XYZ file of C-alpha atoms in Angstrom:
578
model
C 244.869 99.369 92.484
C 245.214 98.989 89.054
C 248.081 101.869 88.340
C 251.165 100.617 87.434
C 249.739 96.722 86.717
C 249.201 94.506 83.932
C 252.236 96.895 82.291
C 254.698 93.668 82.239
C 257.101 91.958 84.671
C 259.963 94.549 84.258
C 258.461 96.489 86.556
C 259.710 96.261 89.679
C 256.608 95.801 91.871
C 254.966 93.588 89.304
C 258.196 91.861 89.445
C 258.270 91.164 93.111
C 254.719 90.141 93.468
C 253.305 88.590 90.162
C 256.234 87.243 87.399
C 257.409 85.236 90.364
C 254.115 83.667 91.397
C 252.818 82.681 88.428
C 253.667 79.327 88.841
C 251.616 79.279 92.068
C 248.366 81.199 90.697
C 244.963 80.389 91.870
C 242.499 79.594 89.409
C 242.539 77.600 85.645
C 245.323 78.181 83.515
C 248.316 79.432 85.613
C 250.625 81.757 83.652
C 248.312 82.666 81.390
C 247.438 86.596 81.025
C 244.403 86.635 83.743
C 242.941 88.698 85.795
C 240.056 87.927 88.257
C 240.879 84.321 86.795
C 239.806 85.462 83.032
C 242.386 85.625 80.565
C 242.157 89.394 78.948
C 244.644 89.199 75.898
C 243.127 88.507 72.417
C 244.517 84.811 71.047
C 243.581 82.655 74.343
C 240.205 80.555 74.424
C 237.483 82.146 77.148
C 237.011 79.563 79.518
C 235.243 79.764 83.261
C 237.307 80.989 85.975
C 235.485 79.214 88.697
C 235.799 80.878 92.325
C 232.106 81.465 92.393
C 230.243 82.163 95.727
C 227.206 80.563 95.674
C 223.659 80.605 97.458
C 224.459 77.379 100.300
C 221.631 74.312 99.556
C 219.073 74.750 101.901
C 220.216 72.760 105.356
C 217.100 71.083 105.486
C 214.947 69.359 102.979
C 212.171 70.569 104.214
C 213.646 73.980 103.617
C 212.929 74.421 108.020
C 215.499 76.849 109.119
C 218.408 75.511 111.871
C 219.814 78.186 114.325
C 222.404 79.564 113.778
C 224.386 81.063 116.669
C 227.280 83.634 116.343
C 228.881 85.387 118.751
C 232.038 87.901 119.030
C 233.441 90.570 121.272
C 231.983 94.014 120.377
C 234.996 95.590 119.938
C 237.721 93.380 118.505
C 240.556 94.587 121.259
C 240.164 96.220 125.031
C 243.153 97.718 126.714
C 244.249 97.199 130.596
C 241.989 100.175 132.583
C 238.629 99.240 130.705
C 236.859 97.168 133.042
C 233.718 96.202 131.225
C 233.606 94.499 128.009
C 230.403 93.347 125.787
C 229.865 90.347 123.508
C 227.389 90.528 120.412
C 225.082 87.488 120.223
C 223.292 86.353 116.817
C 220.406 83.500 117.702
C 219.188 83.790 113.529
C 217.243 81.334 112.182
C 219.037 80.100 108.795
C 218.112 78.489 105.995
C 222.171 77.883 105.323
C 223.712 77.032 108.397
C 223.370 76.250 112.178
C 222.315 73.191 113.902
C 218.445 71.650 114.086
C 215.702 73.715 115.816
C 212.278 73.284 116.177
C 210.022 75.349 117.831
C 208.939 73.173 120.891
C 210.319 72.366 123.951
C 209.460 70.264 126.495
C 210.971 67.715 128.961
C 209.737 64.672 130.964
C 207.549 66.579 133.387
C 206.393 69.707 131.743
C 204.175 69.706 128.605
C 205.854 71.482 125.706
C 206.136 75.097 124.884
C 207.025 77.253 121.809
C 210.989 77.250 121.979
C 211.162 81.440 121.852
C 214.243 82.228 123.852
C 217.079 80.449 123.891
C 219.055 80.234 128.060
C 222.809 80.581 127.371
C 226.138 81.449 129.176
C 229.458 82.428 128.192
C 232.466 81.066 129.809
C 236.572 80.952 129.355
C 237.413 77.957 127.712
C 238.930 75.667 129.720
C 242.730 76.016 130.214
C 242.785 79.475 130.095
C 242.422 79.739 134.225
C 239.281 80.647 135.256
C 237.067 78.625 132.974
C 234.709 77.483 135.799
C 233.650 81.721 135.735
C 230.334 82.258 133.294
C 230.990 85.740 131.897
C 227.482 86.471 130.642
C 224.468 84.003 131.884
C 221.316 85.499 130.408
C 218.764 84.396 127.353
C 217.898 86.005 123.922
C 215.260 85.825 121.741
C 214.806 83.256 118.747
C 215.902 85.124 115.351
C 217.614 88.245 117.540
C 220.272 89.544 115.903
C 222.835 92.361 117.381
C 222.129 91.837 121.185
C 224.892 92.929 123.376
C 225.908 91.735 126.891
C 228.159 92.899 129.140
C 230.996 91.142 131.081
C 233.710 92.217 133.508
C 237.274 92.774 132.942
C 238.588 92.864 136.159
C 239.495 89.295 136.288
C 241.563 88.714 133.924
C 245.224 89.830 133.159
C 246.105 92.251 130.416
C 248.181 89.911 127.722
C 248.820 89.813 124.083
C 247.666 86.783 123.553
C 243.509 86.198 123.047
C 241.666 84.973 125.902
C 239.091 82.342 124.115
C 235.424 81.748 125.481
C 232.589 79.276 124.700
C 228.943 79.860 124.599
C 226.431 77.510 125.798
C 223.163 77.345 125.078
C 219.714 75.545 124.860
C 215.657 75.703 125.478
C 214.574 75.654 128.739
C 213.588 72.358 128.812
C 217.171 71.741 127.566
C 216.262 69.435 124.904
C 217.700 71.624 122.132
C 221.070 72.277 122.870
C 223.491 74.628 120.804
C 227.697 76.036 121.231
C 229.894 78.471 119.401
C 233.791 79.793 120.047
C 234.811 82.815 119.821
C 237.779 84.670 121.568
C 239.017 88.528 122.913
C 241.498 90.729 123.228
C 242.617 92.356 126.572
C 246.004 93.874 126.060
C 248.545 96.079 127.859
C 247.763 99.709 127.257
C 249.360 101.393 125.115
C 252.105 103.732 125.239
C 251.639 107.719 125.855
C 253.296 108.026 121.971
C 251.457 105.347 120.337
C 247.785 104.879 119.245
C 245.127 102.103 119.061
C 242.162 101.348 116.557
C 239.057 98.569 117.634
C 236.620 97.292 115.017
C 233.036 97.839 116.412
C 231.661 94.587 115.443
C 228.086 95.391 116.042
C 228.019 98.292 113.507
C 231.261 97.671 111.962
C 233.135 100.444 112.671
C 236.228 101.896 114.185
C 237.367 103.666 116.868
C 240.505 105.253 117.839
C 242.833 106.578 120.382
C 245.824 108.504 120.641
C 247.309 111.345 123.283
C 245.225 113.614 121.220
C 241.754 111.763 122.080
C 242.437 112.512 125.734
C 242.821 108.698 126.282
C 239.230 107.624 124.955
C 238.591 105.526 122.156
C 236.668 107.982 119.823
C 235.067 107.069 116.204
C 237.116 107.548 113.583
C 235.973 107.326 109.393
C 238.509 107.847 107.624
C 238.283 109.652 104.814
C 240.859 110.608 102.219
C 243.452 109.070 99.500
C 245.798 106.433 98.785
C 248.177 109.307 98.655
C 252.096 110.192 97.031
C 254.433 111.870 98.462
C 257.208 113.491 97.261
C 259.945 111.701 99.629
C 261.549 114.740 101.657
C 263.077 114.121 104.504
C 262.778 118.324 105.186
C 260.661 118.474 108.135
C 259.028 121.682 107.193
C 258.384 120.261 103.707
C 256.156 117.250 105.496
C 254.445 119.441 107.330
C 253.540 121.850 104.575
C 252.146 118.464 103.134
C 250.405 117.281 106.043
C 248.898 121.607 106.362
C 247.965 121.261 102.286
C 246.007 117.882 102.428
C 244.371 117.813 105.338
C 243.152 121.538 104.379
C 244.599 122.392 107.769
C 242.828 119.262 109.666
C 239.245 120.613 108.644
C 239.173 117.879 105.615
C 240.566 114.865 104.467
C 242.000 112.816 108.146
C 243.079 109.505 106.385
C 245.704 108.218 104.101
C 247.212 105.326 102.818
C 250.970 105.737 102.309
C 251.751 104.846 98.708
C 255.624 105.729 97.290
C 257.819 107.954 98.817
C 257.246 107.349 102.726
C 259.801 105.750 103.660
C 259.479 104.439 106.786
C 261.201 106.613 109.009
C 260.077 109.321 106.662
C 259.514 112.671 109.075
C 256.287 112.802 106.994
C 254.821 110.442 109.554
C 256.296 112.696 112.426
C 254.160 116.010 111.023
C 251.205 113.230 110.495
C 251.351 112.252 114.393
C 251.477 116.129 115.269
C 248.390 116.470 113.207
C 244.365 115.315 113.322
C 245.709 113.229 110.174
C 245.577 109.322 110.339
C 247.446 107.183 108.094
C 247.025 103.461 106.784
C 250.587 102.010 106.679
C 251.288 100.342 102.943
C 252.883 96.802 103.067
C 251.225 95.941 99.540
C 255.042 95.293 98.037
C 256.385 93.327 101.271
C 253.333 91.288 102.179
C 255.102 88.179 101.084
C 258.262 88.692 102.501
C 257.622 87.594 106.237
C 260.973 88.733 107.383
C 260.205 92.643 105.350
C 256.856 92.180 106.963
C 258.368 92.241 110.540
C 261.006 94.732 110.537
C 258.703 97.198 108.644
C 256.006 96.891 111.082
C 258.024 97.067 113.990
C 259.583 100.515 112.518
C 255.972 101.800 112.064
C 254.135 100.319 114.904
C 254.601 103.313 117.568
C 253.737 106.391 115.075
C 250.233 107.582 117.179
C 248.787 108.641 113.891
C 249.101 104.596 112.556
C 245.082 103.401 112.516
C 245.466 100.396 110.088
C 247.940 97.943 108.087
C 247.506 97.441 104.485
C 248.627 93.888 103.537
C 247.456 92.824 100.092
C 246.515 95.515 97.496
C 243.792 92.974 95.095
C 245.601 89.565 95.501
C 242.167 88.337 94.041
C 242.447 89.794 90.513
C 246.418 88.761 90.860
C 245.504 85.200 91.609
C 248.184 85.312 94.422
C 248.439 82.302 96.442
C 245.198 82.048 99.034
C 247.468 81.817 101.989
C 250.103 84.759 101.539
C 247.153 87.080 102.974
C 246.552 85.003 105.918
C 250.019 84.896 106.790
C 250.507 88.504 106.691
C 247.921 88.959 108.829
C 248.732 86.690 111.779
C 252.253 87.776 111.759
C 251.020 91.399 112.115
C 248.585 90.389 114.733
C 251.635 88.743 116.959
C 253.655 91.980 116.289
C 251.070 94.938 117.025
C 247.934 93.441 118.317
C 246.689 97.234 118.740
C 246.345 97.950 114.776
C 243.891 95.494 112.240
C 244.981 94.603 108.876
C 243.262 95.761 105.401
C 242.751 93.622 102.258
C 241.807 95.206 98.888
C 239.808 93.339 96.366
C 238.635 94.252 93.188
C 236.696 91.204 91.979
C 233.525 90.838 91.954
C 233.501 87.097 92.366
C 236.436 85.370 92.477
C 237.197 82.973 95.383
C 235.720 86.052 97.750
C 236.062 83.671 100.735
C 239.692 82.760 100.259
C 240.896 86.175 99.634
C 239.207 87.730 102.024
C 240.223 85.868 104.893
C 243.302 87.778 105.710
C 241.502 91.001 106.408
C 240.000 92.738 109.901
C 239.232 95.454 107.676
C 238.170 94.530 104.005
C 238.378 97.599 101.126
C 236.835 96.886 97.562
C 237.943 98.727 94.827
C 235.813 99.463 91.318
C 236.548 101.938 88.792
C 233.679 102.409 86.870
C 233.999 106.106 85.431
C 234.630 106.485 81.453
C 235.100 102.709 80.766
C 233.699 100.650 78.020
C 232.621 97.712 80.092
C 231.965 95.027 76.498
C 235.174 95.857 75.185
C 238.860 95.934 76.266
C 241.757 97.765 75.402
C 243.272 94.372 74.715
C 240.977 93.449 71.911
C 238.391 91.162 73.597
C 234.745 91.106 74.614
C 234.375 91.793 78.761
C 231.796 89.330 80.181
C 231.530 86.223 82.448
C 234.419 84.129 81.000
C 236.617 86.861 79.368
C 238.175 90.053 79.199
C 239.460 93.117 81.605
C 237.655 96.485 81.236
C 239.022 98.152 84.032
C 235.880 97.237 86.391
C 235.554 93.955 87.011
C 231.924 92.445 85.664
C 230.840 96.198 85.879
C 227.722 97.994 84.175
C 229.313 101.144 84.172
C 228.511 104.743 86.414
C 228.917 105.852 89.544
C 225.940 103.132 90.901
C 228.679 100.534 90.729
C 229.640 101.633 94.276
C 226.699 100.037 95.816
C 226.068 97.115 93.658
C 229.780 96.079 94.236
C 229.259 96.166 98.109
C 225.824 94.780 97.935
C 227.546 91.785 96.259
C 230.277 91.796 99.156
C 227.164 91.702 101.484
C 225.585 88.819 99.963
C 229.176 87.022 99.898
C 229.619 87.727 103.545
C 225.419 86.239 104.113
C 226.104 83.409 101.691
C 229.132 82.345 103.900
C 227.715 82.329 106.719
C 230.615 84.901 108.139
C 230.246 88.116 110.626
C 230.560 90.959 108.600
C 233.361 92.696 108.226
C 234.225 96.637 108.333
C 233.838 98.208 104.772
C 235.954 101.299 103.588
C 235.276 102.154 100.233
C 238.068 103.083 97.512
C 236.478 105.264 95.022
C 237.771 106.539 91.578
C 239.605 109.562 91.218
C 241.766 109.277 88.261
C 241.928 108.345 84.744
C 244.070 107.099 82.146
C 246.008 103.301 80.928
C 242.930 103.332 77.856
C 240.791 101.924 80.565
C 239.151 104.810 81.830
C 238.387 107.954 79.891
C 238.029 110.682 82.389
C 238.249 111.528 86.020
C 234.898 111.246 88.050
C 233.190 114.370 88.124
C 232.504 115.671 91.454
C 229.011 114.947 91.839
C 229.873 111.378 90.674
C 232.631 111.914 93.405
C 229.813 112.370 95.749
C 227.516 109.759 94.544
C 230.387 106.807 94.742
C 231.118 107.815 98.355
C 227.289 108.603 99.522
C 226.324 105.196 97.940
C 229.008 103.186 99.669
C 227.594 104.700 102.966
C 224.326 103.403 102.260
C 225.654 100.115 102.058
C 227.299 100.647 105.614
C 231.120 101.429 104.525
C 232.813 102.963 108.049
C 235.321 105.034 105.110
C 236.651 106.216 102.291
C 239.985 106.427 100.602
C 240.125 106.822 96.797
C 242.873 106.092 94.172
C 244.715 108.208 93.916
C 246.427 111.686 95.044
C 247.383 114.230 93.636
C 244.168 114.264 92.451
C 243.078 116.987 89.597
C 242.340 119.765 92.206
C 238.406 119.930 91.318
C 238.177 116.284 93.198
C 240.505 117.100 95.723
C 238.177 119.964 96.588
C 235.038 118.144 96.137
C 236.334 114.840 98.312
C 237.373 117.474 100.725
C 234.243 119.365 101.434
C 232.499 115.842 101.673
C 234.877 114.700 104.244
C 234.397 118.145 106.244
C 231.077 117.089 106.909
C 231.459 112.942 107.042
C 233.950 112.462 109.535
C 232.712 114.697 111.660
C 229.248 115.219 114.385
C 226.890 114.792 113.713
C 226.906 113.016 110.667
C 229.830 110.836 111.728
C 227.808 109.624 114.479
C 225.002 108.512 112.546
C 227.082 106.670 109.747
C 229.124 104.790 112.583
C 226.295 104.044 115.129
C 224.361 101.776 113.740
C 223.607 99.820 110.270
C 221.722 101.399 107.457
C 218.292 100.394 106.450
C 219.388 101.286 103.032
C 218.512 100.554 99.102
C 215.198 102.042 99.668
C 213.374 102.922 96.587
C 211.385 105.700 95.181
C 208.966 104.483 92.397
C 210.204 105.282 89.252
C 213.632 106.270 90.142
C 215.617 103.351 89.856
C 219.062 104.766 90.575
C 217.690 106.858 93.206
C 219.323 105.681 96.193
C 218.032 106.121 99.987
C 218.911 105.187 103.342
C 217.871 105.943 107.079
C 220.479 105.740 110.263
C 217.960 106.132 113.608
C 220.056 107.455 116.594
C 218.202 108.011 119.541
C 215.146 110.848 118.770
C 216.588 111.687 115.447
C 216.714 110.158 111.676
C 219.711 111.236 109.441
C 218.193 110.624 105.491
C 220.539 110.313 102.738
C 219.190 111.095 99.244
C 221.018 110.066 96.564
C 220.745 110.489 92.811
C 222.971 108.754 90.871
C 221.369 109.389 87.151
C 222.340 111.983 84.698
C 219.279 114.125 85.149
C 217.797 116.251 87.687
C 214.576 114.668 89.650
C 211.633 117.464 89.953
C 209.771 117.102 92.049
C 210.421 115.006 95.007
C 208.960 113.169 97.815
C 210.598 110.654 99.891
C 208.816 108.664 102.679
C 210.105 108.830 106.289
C 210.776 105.764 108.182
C 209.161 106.903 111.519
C 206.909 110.515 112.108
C 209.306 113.604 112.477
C 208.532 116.825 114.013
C 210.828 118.935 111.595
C 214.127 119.214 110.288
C 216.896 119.961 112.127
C 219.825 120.396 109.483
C 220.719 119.921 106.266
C 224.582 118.990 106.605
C 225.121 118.471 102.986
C 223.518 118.950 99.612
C 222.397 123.046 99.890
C 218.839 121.703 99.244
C 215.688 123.463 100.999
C 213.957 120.298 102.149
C 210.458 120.545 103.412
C 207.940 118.267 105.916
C 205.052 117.901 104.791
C 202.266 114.794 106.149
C 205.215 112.262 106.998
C 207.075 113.184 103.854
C 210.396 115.007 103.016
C 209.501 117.184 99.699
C 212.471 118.894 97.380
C 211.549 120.744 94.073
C 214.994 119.402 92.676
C 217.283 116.937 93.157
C 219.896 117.576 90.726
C 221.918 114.761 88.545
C 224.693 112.489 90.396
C 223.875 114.752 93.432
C 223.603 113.596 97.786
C 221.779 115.378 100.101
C 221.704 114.531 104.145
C 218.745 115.852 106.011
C 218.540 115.278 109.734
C 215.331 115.289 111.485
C 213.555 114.949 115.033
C 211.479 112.555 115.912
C 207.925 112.929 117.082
């Protein structure tokens, strides 16, 4: 986050993580006044940063696709009890990446056939015990994506440690042959007073259990603030502040502890007692291994703990590529049970590095009230130069979903499994970057839009908000983290950017969940839309609710009608299916 930064190395935090780590900066021109690897103070030559992710060459000079086979555990941990688990297979066909595949197979004495499915089997790798087992032995389609099969638990012995497996694959002929690695997590369970979070890799995500979940992993979005506190170690004071934010568990349920928790705070006490689920904040000790372990293991039992946060934008700091990393695998060997969240704020600047130390990967742009050609430091913002406060940004509250659409595209271009978005909207202003707070229908629009995009939460910078977009990220988080809507948003991927013609920052996406669509209708311009019609993905028989946006939808021929749609505005319309 960009509070309390670029101020100057007397500051303490800056101190810690930046004036000493110059000398080891990513990027051209160590030392010099950068961010996102572009100097920002007037007097220094522009120059390119570099760190660029790039479209891969085409594999094949042909431009013939290879397949490309990926495979992971559904969820990222199970616990000892569960006794089925359920691997994700990916048999795309990719212009980037994979291994040769052409679409015949055939062998000495059969004639050849169109190579459509591909015959596979999953198996322990070898070492691990029972490696001569095959875990999954069935076939999936050419260019399938998302396909889930199930294996059983029962065999193996609940451990720390991940248990790594091998797929095996090829035609039936078995002329085309193809492998992947991959590995899961089948730990202890936990204890009665602690808590547990998995990453659903097929829709990316989370789940969460506690004592108060009854002992079932349940979906959790969190939704809330990087959030202050005043540093009381008054039990009734915590809990008053745990009562006020939460608006008495019926809004926000996330947090990410910024200053004043200290880490055996009672704060965290009143937060386990509560609905309320908190983000633990090791931004200033990431570094410090030795910090690293003793704060974790102080933290790690709290049953309201979902999530670490490691590194708070180590892209537009330039820190070292493998402090992130580090973090991460020493948490992992700690408290297996929790993943680990980066922050970047980039738009493009050595993505795949910096990413690589997250299970759960936050982005963070400001765009509200900033003048995104010219800086408070006297220079032009553009490729090569310059800090506006929103890195390469246009400007408005659309920057939400063209920031994760370029995260997307990162993620495609690198041929990596998605990970799990949460979104870190604006909700501040000030440091001559950014003129105003977000209103609250651009509130709205920033959070709506990163949904769209398939973001599994929100937590915005910063609280104490002003109290209007406390209120408005409240009411929105009433209805988000909640049934029905909740369910939608977290089972299954978007089909989202859809356009209406002539409303190019009108913003739509469908979630299908079994006989019923949830729509999402955002407008993200400055004036109302009058009238409207947007096309429906599959026939509906009629509404069922309008969970947010107060609009009075109609159906009429295969088409949702409004009279209105007003300016930087969401509306969610559920529907039946014929």
């Amino acid at each position: 986050m960009r509070l309390l930064k670029l101020i100057g190395c007397h500051l303490v935090l800056a101190a810690t993580l930046a004036c000493a780590q110059s000398q080891n900066e990513t990027g051209e021109h160590a030392g010099w006044p950068r961010w996102c690897g572009k100097v920002y103070e007037s007097g220094y030559p522009s120059f390119e940063p570099g760190g660029h992710t790039t479209e891969p060459a085409p594999i094949n000079a042909d431009g013939s696709p290879n397949l490309y086979v990926q495979f992971k555990p559904r969820y990222s941990i199970y616990l000892a009890g569960e006794v089925t688990g359920s691997f994700v297979v990916n048999a795309a066909l990719s212009p980037w990446f994979g291994e040769p595949w052409t679409n015949s197979t055939s062998d000495e004495e059969s004639a050849a056939e169109p190579f459509t499915d591909l015959f596979f089997s999953i198996s322990v790798a070898s070492g691990e015990g029972n490696s001569s087992v095959s875990l999954v032995k069935s076939s999936i389609p050419i260019n399938a994506t998302g396909v889930t099969f199930d294996f059983d638990l029962s065999g193996f012995e609940p451990r720390t440690a991940p248990y790594e497996v091998v797929f095996s694959g090829g035609s039936r002929s078995g002329n085309q042959n193809y492998t992947a690695k991959s590995e899961f997590r089948y730990l202890p369970e936990i204890s009665p007073e602690g808590s547990a979070t998995k990453i659903d890799n097929l829709n990316g995500g989370l789940l969460f259990k506690n004592a108060q979940t009854g002992g079932a992993f349940l979906p959790l979005l969190p939704y809330g603030y990087y959030g202050l506190y005043n540093g009381s170690n008054n039990t009734a004071e915590s809990d008053a502040f745990v009562s006020q934010y939460s608006s008495d568990g019926k809004g926000l349920n996330g947090l990410v502890s910024l200053a004043g928790y200290a880490d055996t705070n009672p704060v965290y006490d009143s937060m386990d007692a509560s609905s309320m689920r908190f983000m633990f904040d090791l931004r200033g000790s990431f570094m410090n291994l030795t910090e690293v372990e003793q704060r974790v293991n102080t933290i790690k039992h709290h049953s309201s703990l979902f999530a670490y946060w490691s590194a708070d934008e180590p892209d537009g700091w330039q820190y070292p590529f493998e402090v992130t990393p580090a973090a991460q695998e020493l948490i992992h060997e700690i408290d297996p049970y929790h993943p680990v969240a980066v922050t970047l704020n980039c738009q493009d600047y050595y993505f795949g590095e910096y990413s690589a130390g997250a299970d759960i990967l936050m982005e963070d742009p400001y765009p509200i009230g900033i003048n995104s050609s010219f800086s408070k430091w006297g220079t032009a913002c553009n490729a090569t130069l310059g800090d506006c406060g929103c890195d390469s940004c246009i400007g408005g509250p659309q920057e939400a979903a063209r920031r994760l659409d370029f995260v997307l595209r990162h993620e495609r271009w690198l041929g990596r499994w998605p990970l799990p978005k949460i979104h870190n909207p604006q909700a501040f202003h000030g440091e001559d970057y950014w003129a105003r707070d977000p209103t609250p229908g651009e509130a709205f629009v920033m959070s709506a839009l990163a949904f769209h995009r398939g973001a599994a939460g929100v937590l915005a910078w910063t609280w104490p908000s002003s109290d209007e977009l406390f209120d408005a990220h409240s009411r929105m988080a009433a209805v988000f983290t909640n049934a029905p809507v909740r369910d939608f948003l977290l089972g299954g991927r978007p089909e989202a950017g859809v356009r209406v013609d002539g409303e190019q920052l009108l913003d739509v996406a469908y979630w299908v969940r079994e006989d019923r669509v949830m729509v999402s209708v955002v407008n993200a311009a400055y004036d109302d839309v009058a009238p409207l019609s947007v096309a429906l993905p599959r026939p509906a028989s009629g509404i069922v609710d309008v969970p947010f946006g107060g609009l009075s939808w109609q159906l009429n021929g295969g088409q949702l009608e409004v009279e209105s749609l007003p300016a930087t505005s969401v509306s969610v319309v559920i529907l039946s299916l014929e």
